Amino acid sequence: MSKKIVITGGAGFIGSHVVRLFVNKYPNYQIFNLDCLTYAGNLENLKDIQKAPNYTFLKADINDAQQINKLFEQHAFDAVIHLAAESHVDRSITDPNAFIQTNVMGTANLLNAAKSLWKNDYTNKRFYHVSTDEVYGSLGETGFFLETTPYDPQSPYSASKAASDHLVRAYGNTYHMPFVITNCSNNYGQNQFPEKLIPLFIHNIKNNKSLPVYGDGKYTRDWLYVVDHARAIDTVFHSGKDGETYNIGGFNEWQNIELIHLLCTQMDQKLGRAAGTSAQLITYIKDRPGHDRRYAIDATKIKNELGWEPSVTFEEGLSLTIDWYLENESWLNNVTSGQYQSYYEQQYSK
Ligand code: NAD
Ligand code: TYD
């Protein structure tokens, strides 16, 4: 069946993988990538599909309600897959308002545009909101986040994502808008902006720069390969039930310092350096304020109800990721020039 789907934030890290998957897998769908191209958005991520007949890029800001309403009327979308967001915790600590604006108000603008367009006729319509496990807060040494875990966001980023999740559910409850929400664990993979742990450390190891580890390095994250997240979004979009939430994760917990040692070992091998060379770059620095200790997703529901599981192990995914960054030096050089330099100096000179 033919469908017009608008994917917001499609020029970003995860969004570009979702756009590619949908454009290639569903030639009958018209895929619209709506993105305003912040520092994190990069059309180079989609070079391989930019000329596909079922792909259209719409440069637009979700904070501009008028522009969003106009685009919804003009293209009459059947579905929204909403990924556009400010996404980096450290930036949310420095500038929370940008997060409140884009993540909360921007989501409200999209919900309102969909509501006006669909006018209570929700046949074959769907609003898919992509969220994070960080809305559940921080875990102690045991336990997992379930879909029923109460929200307890701790950073301006996670609070803004939690607020947007609540809004989506409220539109479902109040206006009967058909929605699904997924809350995913930390992603890694090709095209991730090098402000996040894994691409930042790949970049620094390659350039013999120090590896700034926050606090004692014993913070724990649950890592998922971005291509597997895109596959999960495809599964939930097509098979998930209206009004449901699905947690997405790979049962793949790593303490930061253990992950960094694995990364250093793989990088030493790939760069032909003696074992132990890259690990010498590890430098412990002042902790992130309000740093969540541990995230861990229980992804049983999506596995049992929809049959989704990750396709690669962490070691395989990490190796593919390092290879991509080593082979795509020009992508890294482009995104790490200009504004990024001043961000880096400000963030790590404290
Ligand atoms: P990203 O920062 O790489 O990309 C965000 C994209 O949104 C960029 O292309 C940017 O230009 C666009 N954007 C930002 N503000 C916009 C606006 N006002 N109007 C239009 N476009 C705008 O983020 P990501 O890591 O790809 O995350 C995508 C989504 O997935 C986010 O909603 C995030 O909360 C969620 N998520 C991310 C992770 C992760 O580990 N990265 C994990 C779980 C959930
Ligand atoms: P990050 O990639 O920013 O994702 P999130 O904060 O959304 O989990 O960070 C992952 C973990 O790595 C987190 O515990 C913070 C830590 N970290 C560092 O120790 N140093 C760094 O320079 C960065 C960016 C992150």
Short mmCIF file of C-alpha atoms and ligand atoms in Angstrom, two decimals:
data_model
loop_
_atom_site.label_atom_id
_atom_site.label_comp_id
_atom_site.label_asym_id
_atom_site.label_seq_id
_atom_site.Cartn_x
_atom_site.Cartn_y
_atom_site.Cartn_z
CA MET A 1 0.00 0.00 0.00
CA SER A 2 1.23 3.49 -0.80
CA LYS A 3 1.80 5.90 2.12
CA LYS A 4 3.20 9.38 2.64
CA ILE A 5 5.44 9.35 5.68
CA VAL A 6 7.19 12.36 7.16
CA ILE A 7 10.30 11.49 9.16
CA THR A 8 11.47 14.41 11.31
CA GLY A 9 15.17 14.73 12.14
CA GLY A 10 16.00 12.51 9.16
CA ALA A 11 19.35 14.24 8.56
CA GLY A 12 20.59 13.35 12.05
CA PHE A 13 22.28 10.23 13.33
CA ILE A 14 19.40 7.80 13.90
CA GLY A 15 16.99 9.58 11.54
CA SER A 16 19.30 9.11 8.55
CA HIS A 17 19.40 5.34 9.15
CA VAL A 18 15.59 5.25 9.41
CA VAL A 19 15.16 7.31 6.22
CA ARG A 20 17.58 5.05 4.30
CA LEU A 21 15.85 1.88 5.48
CA PHE A 22 12.36 3.13 4.56
CA VAL A 23 13.40 4.61 1.18
CA ASN A 24 15.16 1.40 0.13
CA LYS A 25 12.73 -1.12 1.60
CA TYR A 26 9.43 0.52 0.64
CA PRO A 27 9.53 1.89 -2.92
CA ASN A 28 5.73 2.39 -2.74
CA TYR A 29 6.03 4.85 0.14
CA GLN A 30 6.81 8.54 -0.34
CA ILE A 31 9.35 9.42 2.32
CA PHE A 32 9.69 13.07 3.38
CA ASN A 33 12.70 13.99 5.50
CA LEU A 34 11.78 17.10 7.50
CA ASP A 35 14.83 18.65 9.15
CA CYS A 36 16.08 22.18 9.83
CA LEU A 37 19.74 21.05 9.76
CA THR A 38 21.09 22.10 13.16
CA TYR A 39 24.76 21.38 13.88
CA ALA A 40 23.69 17.70 14.24
CA GLY A 41 21.89 17.44 10.90
CA ASN A 42 23.91 16.63 7.82
CA LEU A 43 22.54 15.78 4.38
CA GLU A 44 25.84 14.10 3.56
CA ASN A 45 24.50 11.24 5.72
CA LEU A 46 21.98 10.51 2.95
CA LYS A 47 24.11 11.00 -0.18
CA ASP A 48 23.38 7.46 -1.34
CA ILE A 49 19.59 7.89 -1.47
CA GLN A 50 19.15 11.61 -2.17
CA LYS A 51 18.10 10.99 -5.79
CA ALA A 52 15.67 8.14 -5.05
CA PRO A 53 12.27 8.82 -6.66
CA ASN A 54 10.42 8.17 -3.38
CA TYR A 55 12.56 10.59 -1.31
CA THR A 56 12.00 14.33 -0.68
CA PHE A 57 13.90 16.62 1.67
CA LEU A 58 11.91 19.40 3.37
CA LYS A 59 14.04 22.00 5.14
CA ALA A 60 11.80 23.12 8.00
CA ASP A 61 11.92 23.89 11.70
CA ILE A 62 9.47 22.07 13.97
CA ASN A 63 9.47 25.17 16.17
CA ASP A 64 7.79 27.13 13.37
CA ALA A 65 4.13 26.11 13.75
CA GLN A 66 2.98 28.01 10.67
CA GLN A 67 5.55 26.40 8.41
CA ILE A 68 4.78 22.94 9.84
CA ASN A 69 1.01 23.36 9.38
CA LYS A 70 1.56 24.46 5.79
CA LEU A 71 3.70 21.45 4.97
CA PHE A 72 1.19 19.04 6.52
CA GLU A 73 -1.63 20.58 4.44
CA GLN A 74 0.46 20.62 1.27
CA HIS A 75 1.66 17.00 1.45
CA ALA A 76 -1.20 15.35 3.38
CA PHE A 77 1.04 12.94 5.28
CA ASP A 78 -0.45 9.63 6.44
CA ALA A 79 2.09 9.12 9.19
CA VAL A 80 4.73 10.91 11.23
CA ILE A 81 7.89 9.28 12.55
CA HIS A 82 9.23 11.91 14.91
CA LEU A 83 12.94 11.92 15.71
CA ALA A 84 13.86 15.63 15.47
CA ALA A 85 15.23 16.75 18.81
CA GLU A 86 18.08 18.33 20.67
CA SER A 87 19.77 15.15 21.81
CA HIS A 88 22.98 15.72 23.80
CA VAL A 89 22.81 15.68 27.62
CA ASP A 90 25.92 17.88 28.08
CA ARG A 91 24.43 20.59 25.85
CA SER A 92 21.14 20.38 27.78
CA ILE A 93 23.03 21.20 30.97
CA THR A 94 24.55 24.32 29.38
CA ASP A 95 21.46 25.47 27.43
CA PRO A 96 18.23 23.82 28.67
CA ASN A 97 15.88 26.24 26.88
CA ALA A 98 16.80 24.99 23.42
CA PHE A 99 15.75 21.51 24.59
CA ILE A 100 12.48 22.66 26.12
CA GLN A 101 11.69 24.60 22.95
CA THR A 102 12.46 21.94 20.33
CA ASN A 103 11.67 18.76 22.24
CA VAL A 104 8.46 19.93 23.93
CA MET A 105 7.05 22.77 21.82
CA GLY A 106 8.30 21.28 18.56
CA THR A 107 6.52 18.00 19.37
CA ALA A 108 3.34 19.92 20.27
CA ASN A 109 3.50 21.71 16.89
CA LEU A 110 3.71 18.37 15.06
CA LEU A 111 0.83 16.89 17.08
CA ASN A 112 -1.31 19.95 16.34
CA ALA A 113 -0.48 19.83 12.64
CA ALA A 114 -1.37 16.12 12.46
CA LYS A 115 -4.60 16.71 14.41
CA SER A 116 -5.70 19.53 12.07
CA LEU A 117 -4.82 17.53 8.96
CA TRP A 118 -6.43 14.26 10.02
CA LYS A 119 -9.59 15.94 11.46
CA ASN A 120 -10.63 12.96 13.60
CA ASP A 121 -10.48 10.56 10.65
CA TYR A 122 -7.61 8.42 11.79
CA THR A 123 -8.01 5.54 9.32
CA ASN A 124 -4.52 4.29 8.45
CA LYS A 125 -2.91 7.18 10.30
CA ARG A 126 -0.15 6.95 12.89
CA PHE A 127 2.00 9.29 14.98
CA TYR A 128 5.20 7.48 15.95
CA HIS A 129 7.21 9.23 18.66
CA VAL A 130 10.84 8.16 19.11
CA SER A 131 12.03 8.55 22.69
CA THR A 132 14.75 7.47 25.06
CA ASP A 133 15.23 5.21 28.08
CA GLU A 134 16.58 8.27 29.93
CA VAL A 135 12.97 9.29 30.78
CA TYR A 136 12.96 6.48 33.38
CA GLY A 137 15.82 8.05 35.36
CA SER A 138 18.75 6.19 36.85
CA LEU A 139 19.00 2.58 38.08
CA GLY A 140 21.04 1.19 40.98
CA GLU A 141 23.22 -1.86 40.45
CA THR A 142 20.30 -4.17 39.64
CA GLY A 143 16.98 -4.07 37.79
CA PHE A 144 15.83 -2.99 34.34
CA PHE A 145 13.57 -0.34 32.82
CA LEU A 146 10.21 -1.81 31.82
CA GLU A 147 7.49 -0.06 29.79
CA THR A 148 5.65 0.35 33.10
CA THR A 149 8.56 1.92 35.02
CA PRO A 150 7.46 5.34 36.37
CA TYR A 151 9.06 8.35 34.71
CA ASP A 152 11.84 10.01 36.73
CA PRO A 153 13.92 12.11 34.30
CA GLN A 154 17.05 13.68 35.79
CA SER A 155 18.59 15.95 33.13
CA PRO A 156 17.05 18.81 31.15
CA TYR A 157 17.35 16.56 28.07
CA SER A 158 15.49 13.61 29.60
CA ALA A 159 12.91 15.91 31.24
CA SER A 160 12.15 17.49 27.86
CA LYS A 161 11.82 14.05 26.23
CA ALA A 162 9.58 12.87 29.10
CA ALA A 163 7.36 15.93 28.61
CA SER A 164 7.05 15.17 24.90
CA ASP A 165 6.14 11.52 25.62
CA HIS A 166 3.39 12.72 27.99
CA LEU A 167 2.06 15.10 25.32
CA VAL A 168 1.86 12.33 22.73
CA ARG A 169 -0.05 10.08 25.16
CA ALA A 170 -2.34 12.99 26.07
CA TYR A 171 -3.23 13.55 22.38
CA GLY A 172 -3.95 9.83 22.11
CA ASN A 173 -6.16 9.89 25.18
CA THR A 174 -7.92 13.21 24.52
CA TYR A 175 -8.24 13.31 20.72
CA HIS A 176 -7.91 9.56 19.99
CA MET A 177 -4.86 10.18 17.86
CA PRO A 178 -3.29 6.77 17.04
CA PHE A 179 0.25 6.77 18.36
CA VAL A 180 3.12 4.50 19.31
CA ILE A 181 6.12 5.43 21.45
CA THR A 182 9.45 3.65 21.67
CA ASN A 183 12.06 4.26 24.34
CA CYS A 184 15.48 3.13 23.23
CA SER A 185 18.82 2.75 24.98
CA ASN A 186 22.10 4.45 23.89
CA ASN A 187 22.79 4.09 20.18
CA TYR A 188 26.17 3.90 18.45
CA GLY A 189 27.20 3.48 14.83
CA GLN A 190 27.98 5.29 11.59
CA ASN A 191 27.16 9.02 11.30
CA GLN A 192 26.91 9.79 15.02
CA PHE A 193 28.03 13.31 15.81
CA PRO A 194 31.41 13.18 17.61
CA GLU A 195 30.18 14.83 20.79
CA LYS A 196 28.80 11.49 22.05
CA LEU A 197 31.09 9.01 23.82
CA ILE A 198 31.94 6.45 21.13
CA PRO A 199 32.58 8.69 18.06
CA LEU A 200 34.33 11.30 20.23
CA PHE A 201 36.72 8.70 21.60
CA ILE A 202 37.35 7.13 18.16
CA HIS A 203 38.24 10.61 16.87
CA ASN A 204 40.48 11.37 19.86
CA ILE A 205 42.28 8.01 19.78
CA LYS A 206 43.02 8.45 16.10
CA ASN A 207 44.42 11.94 16.76
CA ASN A 208 46.28 10.97 19.95
CA LYS A 209 44.15 13.30 22.05
CA SER A 210 43.16 12.59 25.64
CA LEU A 211 40.02 10.53 26.38
CA PRO A 212 38.01 12.56 28.93
CA VAL A 213 36.26 10.07 31.25
CA TYR A 214 33.68 11.65 33.55
CA GLY A 215 33.89 10.83 37.28
CA ASP A 216 35.00 7.31 38.20
CA GLY A 217 34.13 5.89 34.75
CA LYS A 218 31.85 3.29 36.35
CA TYR A 219 28.65 4.67 34.87
CA THR A 220 26.75 2.02 32.92
CA ARG A 221 24.96 2.32 29.59
CA ASP A 222 23.11 -0.26 27.47
CA TRP A 223 24.37 0.05 23.87
CA LEU A 224 22.48 -0.72 20.65
CA TYR A 225 23.77 -0.58 17.06
CA VAL A 226 21.91 2.17 15.20
CA VAL A 227 20.96 -0.09 12.27
CA ASP A 228 19.18 -2.36 14.76
CA HIS A 229 17.31 0.63 16.19
CA ALA A 230 16.17 1.55 12.66
CA ARG A 231 15.01 -2.07 12.14
CA ALA A 232 13.08 -1.89 15.42
CA ILE A 233 11.39 1.35 14.33
CA ASP A 234 10.36 -0.34 11.07
CA THR A 235 8.92 -3.26 13.06
CA VAL A 236 6.99 -1.10 15.52
CA PHE A 237 5.76 1.26 12.80
CA HIS A 238 4.24 -1.65 10.87
CA SER A 239 3.28 -4.10 13.64
CA GLY A 240 3.09 -2.19 16.93
CA LYS A 241 -0.34 -1.65 18.48
CA ASP A 242 -1.88 1.82 18.72
CA GLY A 243 -1.42 3.43 22.12
CA GLU A 244 1.42 1.09 23.10
CA THR A 245 4.95 1.76 24.28
CA TYR A 246 7.85 -0.54 23.41
CA ASN A 247 11.30 -0.45 25.02
CA ILE A 248 14.16 -1.10 22.60
CA GLY A 249 17.54 -2.38 23.75
CA GLY A 250 20.06 -5.12 23.24
CA PHE A 251 20.64 -6.44 26.78
CA ASN A 252 24.13 -5.04 26.33
CA GLU A 253 25.33 -3.20 29.41
CA TRP A 254 28.84 -1.79 29.65
CA GLN A 255 30.54 0.29 32.30
CA ASN A 256 32.04 3.27 30.47
CA ILE A 257 35.59 2.37 31.42
CA GLU A 258 35.23 -1.24 30.22
CA LEU A 259 33.76 -0.06 26.94
CA ILE A 260 36.61 2.45 26.53
CA HIS A 261 39.18 -0.31 27.07
CA LEU A 262 37.47 -2.47 24.42
CA LEU A 263 37.48 0.51 22.05
CA CYS A 264 41.18 1.16 22.73
CA THR A 265 42.02 -2.52 22.09
CA GLN A 266 40.13 -2.58 18.75
CA MET A 267 41.67 0.77 17.73
CA ASP A 268 45.22 -0.38 18.57
CA GLN A 269 44.70 -3.42 16.33
CA LYS A 270 43.16 -1.45 13.46
CA LEU A 271 45.78 1.34 13.61
CA GLY A 272 48.66 -1.13 13.95
CA ARG A 273 49.65 0.28 17.35
CA ALA A 274 51.22 -1.78 20.15
CA ALA A 275 48.63 -3.19 22.59
CA GLY A 276 47.97 -0.71 25.41
CA THR A 277 48.99 2.40 23.44
CA SER A 278 45.55 4.03 23.13
CA ALA A 279 44.55 3.27 26.73
CA GLN A 280 47.33 5.63 27.85
CA LEU A 281 45.16 8.49 26.56
CA ILE A 282 42.48 7.84 29.25
CA THR A 283 42.13 10.89 31.52
CA TYR A 284 39.62 11.10 34.36
CA ILE A 285 37.93 14.51 34.51
CA LYS A 286 35.31 16.29 36.63
CA ASP A 287 31.97 14.48 36.58
CA ARG A 288 28.92 15.57 34.58
CA PRO A 289 26.44 17.30 36.95
CA GLY A 290 23.51 15.01 37.87
CA HIS A 291 25.12 12.10 35.98
CA ASP A 292 22.72 9.08 35.77
CA ARG A 293 24.51 6.02 37.18
CA ARG A 294 23.03 3.20 35.17
CA TYR A 295 20.57 2.60 32.32
CA ALA A 296 19.41 -0.90 31.36
CA ILE A 297 16.46 -1.77 29.15
CA ASP A 298 14.26 -4.84 29.43
CA ALA A 299 13.41 -5.42 25.77
CA THR A 300 11.32 -8.55 26.32
CA LYS A 301 8.03 -7.01 25.14
CA ILE A 302 9.23 -6.05 21.65
CA LYS A 303 10.88 -9.47 21.29
CA ASN A 304 7.89 -11.51 22.46
CA GLU A 305 5.12 -9.45 20.82
CA LEU A 306 6.79 -8.25 17.60
CA GLY A 307 9.70 -10.64 17.13
CA TRP A 308 12.43 -7.97 17.00
CA GLU A 309 15.95 -8.73 18.20
CA PRO A 310 19.33 -7.07 17.59
CA SER A 311 21.22 -8.49 14.60
CA VAL A 312 24.83 -7.86 15.64
CA THR A 313 26.90 -8.33 18.78
CA PHE A 314 28.48 -5.28 20.39
CA GLU A 315 32.00 -6.35 19.32
CA GLU A 316 30.83 -6.65 15.68
CA GLY A 317 28.90 -3.37 15.73
CA LEU A 318 31.79 -1.52 17.36
CA SER A 319 34.24 -2.88 14.79
CA LEU A 320 31.96 -1.81 11.90
CA THR A 321 31.61 1.63 13.51
CA ILE A 322 35.37 2.15 13.93
CA ASP A 323 35.98 1.04 10.32
CA TRP A 324 33.40 3.55 9.08
CA TYR A 325 34.97 6.45 11.00
CA LEU A 326 38.46 5.51 9.82
CA GLU A 327 37.26 5.33 6.20
CA ASN A 328 35.20 8.53 6.34
CA GLU A 329 37.74 11.06 7.49
CA SER A 330 36.24 13.83 5.35
CA TRP A 331 32.81 13.41 7.05
CA LEU A 332 34.50 13.75 10.45
CA ASN A 333 36.62 16.71 9.33
CA ASN A 334 33.53 18.50 8.00
CA VAL A 335 31.50 18.11 11.16
CA THR A 336 34.37 18.85 13.56
CA SER A 337 35.33 22.18 12.02
CA GLY A 338 34.04 25.63 13.04
CA GLN A 339 31.43 25.68 15.80
CA TYR A 340 32.38 22.22 17.04
CA GLN A 341 35.87 23.43 18.00
CA SER A 342 34.51 26.11 20.33
CA TYR A 343 31.97 23.63 21.81
CA TYR A 344 34.81 21.20 22.54
CA GLU A 345 37.01 23.85 24.18
CA GLN A 346 34.12 25.11 26.31
CA GLN A 347 33.00 21.61 27.37
CA TYR A 348 36.38 20.11 28.23
CA SER A 349 38.40 23.07 29.53
CA LYS A 350 36.45 23.21 32.82
P1 NAD B 1 20.79 13.91 16.43
O1 NAD B 1 21.10 15.07 17.35
O2 NAD B 1 21.91 13.21 15.74
O3 NAD B 1 19.80 14.40 15.27
C1 NAD B 1 18.71 15.24 15.52
C2 NAD B 1 18.20 15.74 14.18
O4 NAD B 1 17.07 16.59 14.43
C3 NAD B 1 19.21 16.60 13.40
O5 NAD B 1 19.21 16.23 12.04
C4 NAD B 1 18.71 18.02 13.58
O6 NAD B 1 19.04 18.87 12.49
C5 NAD B 1 17.19 17.78 13.67
N1 NAD B 1 16.53 18.86 14.41
C6 NAD B 1 16.87 19.37 15.63
N2 NAD B 1 16.06 20.39 15.95
C7 NAD B 1 15.18 20.52 14.92
C8 NAD B 1 14.09 21.40 14.65
N3 NAD B 1 13.79 22.37 15.50
N4 NAD B 1 13.39 21.24 13.50
C9 NAD B 1 13.73 20.27 12.61
N5 NAD B 1 14.76 19.43 12.79
C10 NAD B 1 15.48 19.54 13.93
O7 NAD B 1 19.92 12.94 17.31
P2 NAD B 1 19.84 11.34 17.31
O8 NAD B 1 20.87 10.82 18.22
O9 NAD B 1 19.76 10.86 15.91
O10 NAD B 1 18.42 11.12 18.03
C11 NAD B 1 17.21 11.11 17.27
C12 NAD B 1 16.05 10.87 18.20
O11 NAD B 1 16.22 9.64 18.89
C13 NAD B 1 15.89 11.94 19.29
O12 NAD B 1 14.53 12.19 19.47
C14 NAD B 1 16.50 11.28 20.53
O13 NAD B 1 15.89 11.79 21.70
C15 NAD B 1 16.14 9.83 20.30
N6 NAD B 1 17.06 8.85 20.90
C16 NAD B 1 18.41 8.94 20.71
C17 NAD B 1 19.26 7.98 21.27
C18 NAD B 1 20.76 8.04 21.05
O14 NAD B 1 21.49 7.25 21.65
N7 NAD B 1 21.28 8.90 20.19
C19 NAD B 1 18.72 6.95 22.02
C20 NAD B 1 17.32 6.87 22.20
C21 NAD B 1 16.51 7.82 21.62
P1 TYD B 2 26.79 10.11 25.98
O1 TYD B 2 27.34 9.49 24.73
O2 TYD B 2 26.84 11.59 26.11
O3 TYD B 2 25.28 9.55 26.14
P2 TYD B 2 24.23 9.71 27.40
O4 TYD B 2 24.70 10.75 28.31
O5 TYD B 2 22.97 10.10 26.68
O6 TYD B 2 24.18 8.35 28.02
O7 TYD B 2 27.56 9.51 27.23
C1 TYD B 2 27.61 8.10 27.47
C2 TYD B 2 28.34 7.90 28.77
O8 TYD B 2 29.71 8.31 28.61
C3 TYD B 2 27.79 8.74 29.91
O9 TYD B 2 27.87 8.01 31.14
C4 TYD B 2 28.73 9.94 29.98
C5 TYD B 2 30.07 9.34 29.54
N1 TYD B 2 30.97 10.30 28.84
C6 TYD B 2 32.28 10.50 29.31
O10 TYD B 2 32.72 9.89 30.31
N2 TYD B 2 33.06 11.40 28.64
C7 TYD B 2 32.62 12.10 27.56
O11 TYD B 2 33.39 12.92 27.01
C8 TYD B 2 31.29 11.86 27.08
C9 TYD B 2 30.76 12.61 25.88
C10 TYD B 2 30.50 10.95 27.76
#
